[in-house]
Amino acid sequence: MSAAARFLLSALVAVLTLGLPATAHAQLAAAVLVESDYRLRGRSVSDERPVAQARLSYDDDSGFYTDGSATLVTTDDDGPRFLGYQFDLGYATRLGSLWTLDVGYAHDHLRSPYPGGLGYHQDQAYVGATRGPFSAYLFASPRYGRLKTAIVHGQLEATFIPVAKWH
């Protein structure tokens, strides 16, 4: 692990040990997914080939959460191939009745879907806030994706309900 990644992980552990109160309930979830293409940040990392993914996540009532997945990709020559894994861990807490603060660390380690291709490896720390249907996040990565340079970027999202009980 690089010095920058160790620093980001150490900073995350320091924030997590603050012991901020949370109101979430503990939950364990598992999923198996099949997708026609696997994309990260709008770019195909499966070379536009189908993938199968197994995912396991845990949300603790203390506010701690973690999530991990392993992904297989189909190939033309030798059948399914291990594409890689991802995991994240973090801490979320309510600030009053309207806001939620989220801080965490994510790691992506994906191989190329074919021999000789480029993989996708990334570590990033993030902090975000959510209020109702809106969320804003700030991400910091010491070696972002294929750029291999330090980068900070933001993300804004809004959820809407097109039909009752759908998001």
PDB file of C-alpha atoms in Angstrom:
ATOM      1  CA  MET A   1       0.000   0.000   0.000  1.00  0.00           C
ATOM      2  CA  SER A   2       1.416   3.423  -0.950  1.00  0.00           C
ATOM      3  CA  ALA A   3       2.161   6.151   1.587  1.00  0.00           C
ATOM      4  CA  ALA A   4      -0.752   8.235   0.287  1.00  0.00           C
ATOM      5  CA  ALA A   5      -3.178   5.298   0.627  1.00  0.00           C
ATOM      6  CA  ARG A   6      -1.915   4.612   4.181  1.00  0.00           C
ATOM      7  CA  PHE A   7      -2.449   8.283   5.024  1.00  0.00           C
ATOM      8  CA  LEU A   8      -6.018   8.236   3.659  1.00  0.00           C
ATOM      9  CA  LEU A   9      -6.781   5.037   5.576  1.00  0.00           C
ATOM     10  CA  SER A  10      -5.287   6.462   8.793  1.00  0.00           C
ATOM     11  CA  ALA A  11      -7.370   9.626   8.423  1.00  0.00           C
ATOM     12  CA  LEU A  12     -10.494   7.536   7.930  1.00  0.00           C
ATOM     13  CA  VAL A  13      -9.784   5.435  11.028  1.00  0.00           C
ATOM     14  CA  ALA A  14      -9.293   8.634  13.044  1.00  0.00           C
ATOM     15  CA  VAL A  15     -12.672   9.972  11.910  1.00  0.00           C
ATOM     16  CA  LEU A  16     -14.385   6.634  12.582  1.00  0.00           C
ATOM     17  CA  THR A  17     -13.106   6.534  16.154  1.00  0.00           C
ATOM     18  CA  LEU A  18     -14.781   9.822  17.056  1.00  0.00           C
ATOM     19  CA  GLY A  19     -17.832   7.833  18.140  1.00  0.00           C
ATOM     20  CA  LEU A  20     -20.515  10.024  16.595  1.00  0.00           C
ATOM     21  CA  PRO A  21     -24.025   8.722  17.383  1.00  0.00           C
ATOM     22  CA  ALA A  22     -26.036   7.028  14.649  1.00  0.00           C
ATOM     23  CA  THR A  23     -29.655   5.927  14.292  1.00  0.00           C
ATOM     24  CA  ALA A  24     -29.373   3.272  11.563  1.00  0.00           C
ATOM     25  CA  HIS A  25     -30.285  -0.390  12.171  1.00  0.00           C
ATOM     26  CA  ALA A  26     -27.849  -3.263  11.519  1.00  0.00           C
ATOM     27  CA  GLN A  27     -28.338  -5.103   8.258  1.00  0.00           C
ATOM     28  CA  LEU A  28     -26.515  -7.819   6.316  1.00  0.00           C
ATOM     29  CA  ALA A  29     -27.239  -8.103   2.595  1.00  0.00           C
ATOM     30  CA  ALA A  30     -26.015 -10.287  -0.257  1.00  0.00           C
ATOM     31  CA  ALA A  31     -26.650 -10.033  -3.973  1.00  0.00           C
ATOM     32  CA  VAL A  32     -25.707 -11.776  -7.194  1.00  0.00           C
ATOM     33  CA  LEU A  33     -25.859  -9.565 -10.275  1.00  0.00           C
ATOM     34  CA  VAL A  34     -25.578 -10.156 -14.016  1.00  0.00           C
ATOM     35  CA  GLU A  35     -24.948  -7.123 -16.217  1.00  0.00           C
ATOM     36  CA  SER A  36     -24.436  -6.707 -19.957  1.00  0.00           C
ATOM     37  CA  ASP A  37     -21.504  -4.302 -19.358  1.00  0.00           C
ATOM     38  CA  TYR A  38     -19.642  -3.180 -16.223  1.00  0.00           C
ATOM     39  CA  ARG A  39     -19.020   0.558 -16.056  1.00  0.00           C
ATOM     40  CA  LEU A  40     -17.241   2.798 -13.562  1.00  0.00           C
ATOM     41  CA  ARG A  41     -17.653   6.556 -13.923  1.00  0.00           C
ATOM     42  CA  GLY A  42     -19.278   6.010 -17.329  1.00  0.00           C
ATOM     43  CA  ARG A  43     -16.423   3.953 -18.785  1.00  0.00           C
ATOM     44  CA  SER A  44     -16.594   0.228 -19.549  1.00  0.00           C
ATOM     45  CA  VAL A  45     -14.082  -1.791 -17.515  1.00  0.00           C
ATOM     46  CA  SER A  46     -15.357  -5.096 -18.919  1.00  0.00           C
ATOM     47  CA  ASP A  47     -14.648  -4.191 -22.563  1.00  0.00           C
ATOM     48  CA  GLU A  48     -18.440  -4.054 -23.069  1.00  0.00           C
ATOM     49  CA  ARG A  49     -18.718  -7.754 -22.164  1.00  0.00           C
ATOM     50  CA  PRO A  50     -21.231  -9.350 -19.773  1.00  0.00           C
ATOM     51  CA  VAL A  51     -20.224  -9.769 -16.122  1.00  0.00           C
ATOM     52  CA  ALA A  52     -21.470 -11.644 -13.062  1.00  0.00           C
ATOM     53  CA  GLN A  53     -20.888 -10.174  -9.623  1.00  0.00           C
ATOM     54  CA  ALA A  54     -21.315 -11.396  -6.050  1.00  0.00           C
ATOM     55  CA  ARG A  55     -21.748  -8.663  -3.436  1.00  0.00           C
ATOM     56  CA  LEU A  56     -21.885  -8.739   0.360  1.00  0.00           C
ATOM     57  CA  SER A  57     -22.581  -5.698   2.541  1.00  0.00           C
ATOM     58  CA  TYR A  58     -23.038  -4.939   6.220  1.00  0.00           C
ATOM     59  CA  ASP A  59     -24.512  -1.833   7.858  1.00  0.00           C
ATOM     60  CA  ASP A  60     -24.049  -1.684  11.622  1.00  0.00           C
ATOM     61  CA  ASP A  61     -26.349   0.201  13.965  1.00  0.00           C
ATOM     62  CA  SER A  62     -23.287   2.156  15.165  1.00  0.00           C
ATOM     63  CA  GLY A  63     -23.069   3.819  11.722  1.00  0.00           C
ATOM     64  CA  PHE A  64     -20.174   1.690  10.421  1.00  0.00           C
ATOM     65  CA  TYR A  65     -20.707   0.030   7.037  1.00  0.00           C
ATOM     66  CA  THR A  66     -18.697  -2.108   4.652  1.00  0.00           C
ATOM     67  CA  ASP A  67     -19.317  -3.590   1.252  1.00  0.00           C
ATOM     68  CA  GLY A  68     -17.347  -5.929  -0.999  1.00  0.00           C
ATOM     69  CA  SER A  69     -17.763  -7.576  -4.368  1.00  0.00           C
ATOM     70  CA  ALA A  70     -16.018  -9.996  -6.717  1.00  0.00           C
ATOM     71  CA  THR A  71     -16.638  -9.875 -10.462  1.00  0.00           C
ATOM     72  CA  LEU A  72     -16.284 -12.384 -13.322  1.00  0.00           C
ATOM     73  CA  VAL A  73     -16.284 -11.344 -16.985  1.00  0.00           C
ATOM     74  CA  THR A  74     -17.066 -13.463 -20.044  1.00  0.00           C
ATOM     75  CA  THR A  75     -14.374 -13.891 -22.679  1.00  0.00           C
ATOM     76  CA  ASP A  76     -14.445 -15.115 -26.264  1.00  0.00           C
ATOM     77  CA  ASP A  77     -11.586 -17.595 -25.823  1.00  0.00           C
ATOM     78  CA  ASP A  78     -11.446 -19.115 -22.351  1.00  0.00           C
ATOM     79  CA  GLY A  79     -14.880 -18.639 -20.764  1.00  0.00           C
ATOM     80  CA  PRO A  80     -15.383 -16.710 -17.508  1.00  0.00           C
ATOM     81  CA  ARG A  81     -12.355 -14.840 -16.164  1.00  0.00           C
ATOM     82  CA  PHE A  82     -11.887 -13.201 -12.748  1.00  0.00           C
ATOM     83  CA  LEU A  83     -12.136  -9.462 -13.417  1.00  0.00           C
ATOM     84  CA  GLY A  84     -11.408  -8.249  -9.888  1.00  0.00           C
ATOM     85  CA  TYR A  85     -12.762  -7.046  -6.591  1.00  0.00           C
ATOM     86  CA  GLN A  86     -13.939  -3.889  -4.894  1.00  0.00           C
ATOM     87  CA  PHE A  87     -14.568  -2.925  -1.296  1.00  0.00           C
ATOM     88  CA  ASP A  88     -15.435   0.097   0.731  1.00  0.00           C
ATOM     89  CA  LEU A  89     -15.872   0.931   4.375  1.00  0.00           C
ATOM     90  CA  GLY A  90     -17.161   3.982   6.088  1.00  0.00           C
ATOM     91  CA  TYR A  91     -19.209   5.651   8.750  1.00  0.00           C
ATOM     92  CA  ALA A  92     -22.533   7.455   8.374  1.00  0.00           C
ATOM     93  CA  THR A  93     -24.329   9.484  11.018  1.00  0.00           C
ATOM     94  CA  ARG A  94     -27.378  11.719  11.262  1.00  0.00           C
ATOM     95  CA  LEU A  95     -26.853  15.397  11.992  1.00  0.00           C
ATOM     96  CA  GLY A  96     -30.213  16.500  13.306  1.00  0.00           C
ATOM     97  CA  SER A  97     -33.353  15.278  11.608  1.00  0.00           C
ATOM     98  CA  LEU A  98     -32.545  16.416   8.045  1.00  0.00           C
ATOM     99  CA  TRP A  99     -28.852  15.792   7.311  1.00  0.00           C
ATOM    100  CA  THR A 100     -26.690  12.663   7.077  1.00  0.00           C
ATOM    101  CA  LEU A 101     -22.879  12.832   7.042  1.00  0.00           C
ATOM    102  CA  ASP A 102     -20.944  10.007   5.354  1.00  0.00           C
ATOM    103  CA  VAL A 103     -17.165   9.471   5.364  1.00  0.00           C
ATOM    104  CA  GLY A 104     -15.337   6.466   3.941  1.00  0.00           C
ATOM    105  CA  TYR A 105     -12.650   4.729   1.910  1.00  0.00           C
ATOM    106  CA  ALA A 106     -13.065   2.747  -1.318  1.00  0.00           C
ATOM    107  CA  HIS A 107     -10.699   0.432  -3.200  1.00  0.00           C
ATOM    108  CA  ASP A 108     -11.169  -0.881  -6.749  1.00  0.00           C
ATOM    109  CA  HIS A 109      -8.853  -3.577  -8.142  1.00  0.00           C
ATOM    110  CA  LEU A 110      -9.972  -4.731 -11.579  1.00  0.00           C
ATOM    111  CA  ARG A 111      -7.879  -6.581 -14.154  1.00  0.00           C
ATOM    112  CA  SER A 112      -8.207  -6.208 -17.865  1.00  0.00           C
ATOM    113  CA  PRO A 113     -10.932  -8.433 -19.362  1.00  0.00           C
ATOM    114  CA  TYR A 114      -8.367  -9.685 -21.910  1.00  0.00           C
ATOM    115  CA  PRO A 115      -4.641 -10.522 -21.740  1.00  0.00           C
ATOM    116  CA  GLY A 116      -2.342  -7.534 -22.255  1.00  0.00           C
ATOM    117  CA  GLY A 117      -5.011  -4.914 -21.555  1.00  0.00           C
ATOM    118  CA  LEU A 118      -5.015  -2.209 -18.908  1.00  0.00           C
ATOM    119  CA  GLY A 119      -6.622  -2.800 -15.531  1.00  0.00           C
ATOM    120  CA  TYR A 120      -8.303  -0.309 -13.233  1.00  0.00           C
ATOM    121  CA  HIS A 121      -6.839   0.232  -9.743  1.00  0.00           C
ATOM    122  CA  GLN A 122      -7.925   3.012  -7.448  1.00  0.00           C
ATOM    123  CA  ASP A 123      -7.977   4.047  -3.793  1.00  0.00           C
ATOM    124  CA  GLN A 124     -10.052   6.981  -2.668  1.00  0.00           C
ATOM    125  CA  ALA A 125     -11.336   8.622   0.476  1.00  0.00           C
ATOM    126  CA  TYR A 126     -14.676  10.399   0.439  1.00  0.00           C
ATOM    127  CA  VAL A 127     -16.909  12.616   2.510  1.00  0.00           C
ATOM    128  CA  GLY A 128     -20.483  13.501   1.712  1.00  0.00           C
ATOM    129  CA  ALA A 129     -23.728  14.904   3.003  1.00  0.00           C
ATOM    130  CA  THR A 130     -27.312  13.961   2.215  1.00  0.00           C
ATOM    131  CA  ARG A 131     -30.510  15.908   2.844  1.00  0.00           C
ATOM    132  CA  GLY A 132     -33.746  14.422   1.597  1.00  0.00           C
ATOM    133  CA  PRO A 133     -33.402  13.530  -2.096  1.00  0.00           C
ATOM    134  CA  PHE A 134     -30.112  15.458  -2.538  1.00  0.00           C
ATOM    135  CA  SER A 135     -26.531  14.357  -1.888  1.00  0.00           C
ATOM    136  CA  ALA A 136     -23.109  15.913  -2.428  1.00  0.00           C
ATOM    137  CA  TYR A 137     -19.788  14.052  -2.182  1.00  0.00           C
ATOM    138  CA  LEU A 138     -16.125  14.989  -2.406  1.00  0.00           C
ATOM    139  CA  PHE A 139     -13.597  12.273  -3.374  1.00  0.00           C
ATOM    140  CA  ALA A 140      -9.793  12.358  -3.050  1.00  0.00           C
ATOM    141  CA  SER A 141      -7.547   9.819  -4.756  1.00  0.00           C
ATOM    142  CA  PRO A 142      -3.724   9.738  -4.681  1.00  0.00           C
ATOM    143  CA  ARG A 143      -3.602   7.851  -8.042  1.00  0.00           C
ATOM    144  CA  TYR A 144      -6.876   8.212  -9.908  1.00  0.00           C
ATOM    145  CA  GLY A 145      -7.670   5.375 -12.325  1.00  0.00           C
ATOM    146  CA  ARG A 146      -5.549   5.241 -15.449  1.00  0.00           C
ATOM    147  CA  LEU A 147      -4.384   8.851 -15.015  1.00  0.00           C
ATOM    148  CA  LYS A 148      -2.164   7.753 -12.102  1.00  0.00           C
ATOM    149  CA  THR A 149      -2.238  11.282 -10.701  1.00  0.00           C
ATOM    150  CA  ALA A 150      -3.685  12.774  -7.522  1.00  0.00           C
ATOM    151  CA  ILE A 151      -7.169  14.126  -8.050  1.00  0.00           C
ATOM    152  CA  VAL A 152     -10.070  15.576  -6.079  1.00  0.00           C
ATOM    153  CA  HIS A 153     -13.531  15.529  -7.626  1.00  0.00           C
ATOM    154  CA  GLY A 154     -17.104  16.111  -6.573  1.00  0.00           C
ATOM    155  CA  GLN A 155     -20.437  14.463  -7.230  1.00  0.00           C
ATOM    156  CA  LEU A 156     -23.949  15.884  -6.906  1.00  0.00           C
ATOM    157  CA  GLU A 157     -27.036  13.667  -7.085  1.00  0.00           C
ATOM    158  CA  ALA A 158     -30.781  13.995  -6.760  1.00  0.00           C
ATOM    159  CA  THR A 159     -33.365  11.228  -6.417  1.00  0.00           C
ATOM    160  CA  PHE A 160     -36.893  11.584  -7.725  1.00  0.00           C
ATOM    161  CA  ILE A 161     -39.932   9.358  -7.463  1.00  0.00           C
ATOM    162  CA  PRO A 162     -41.516   8.795 -10.914  1.00  0.00           C
ATOM    163  CA  VAL A 163     -44.133   6.376  -9.538  1.00  0.00           C
ATOM    164  CA  ALA A 164     -45.179   5.722  -5.927  1.00  0.00           C
ATOM    165  CA  LYS A 165     -42.652   3.490  -4.078  1.00  0.00           C
ATOM    166  CA  TRP A 166     -40.046   3.773  -6.890  1.00  0.00           C
ATOM    167  CA  HIS A 167     -36.771   5.689  -6.670  1.00  0.00           C
TER     168      HIS A 167
END
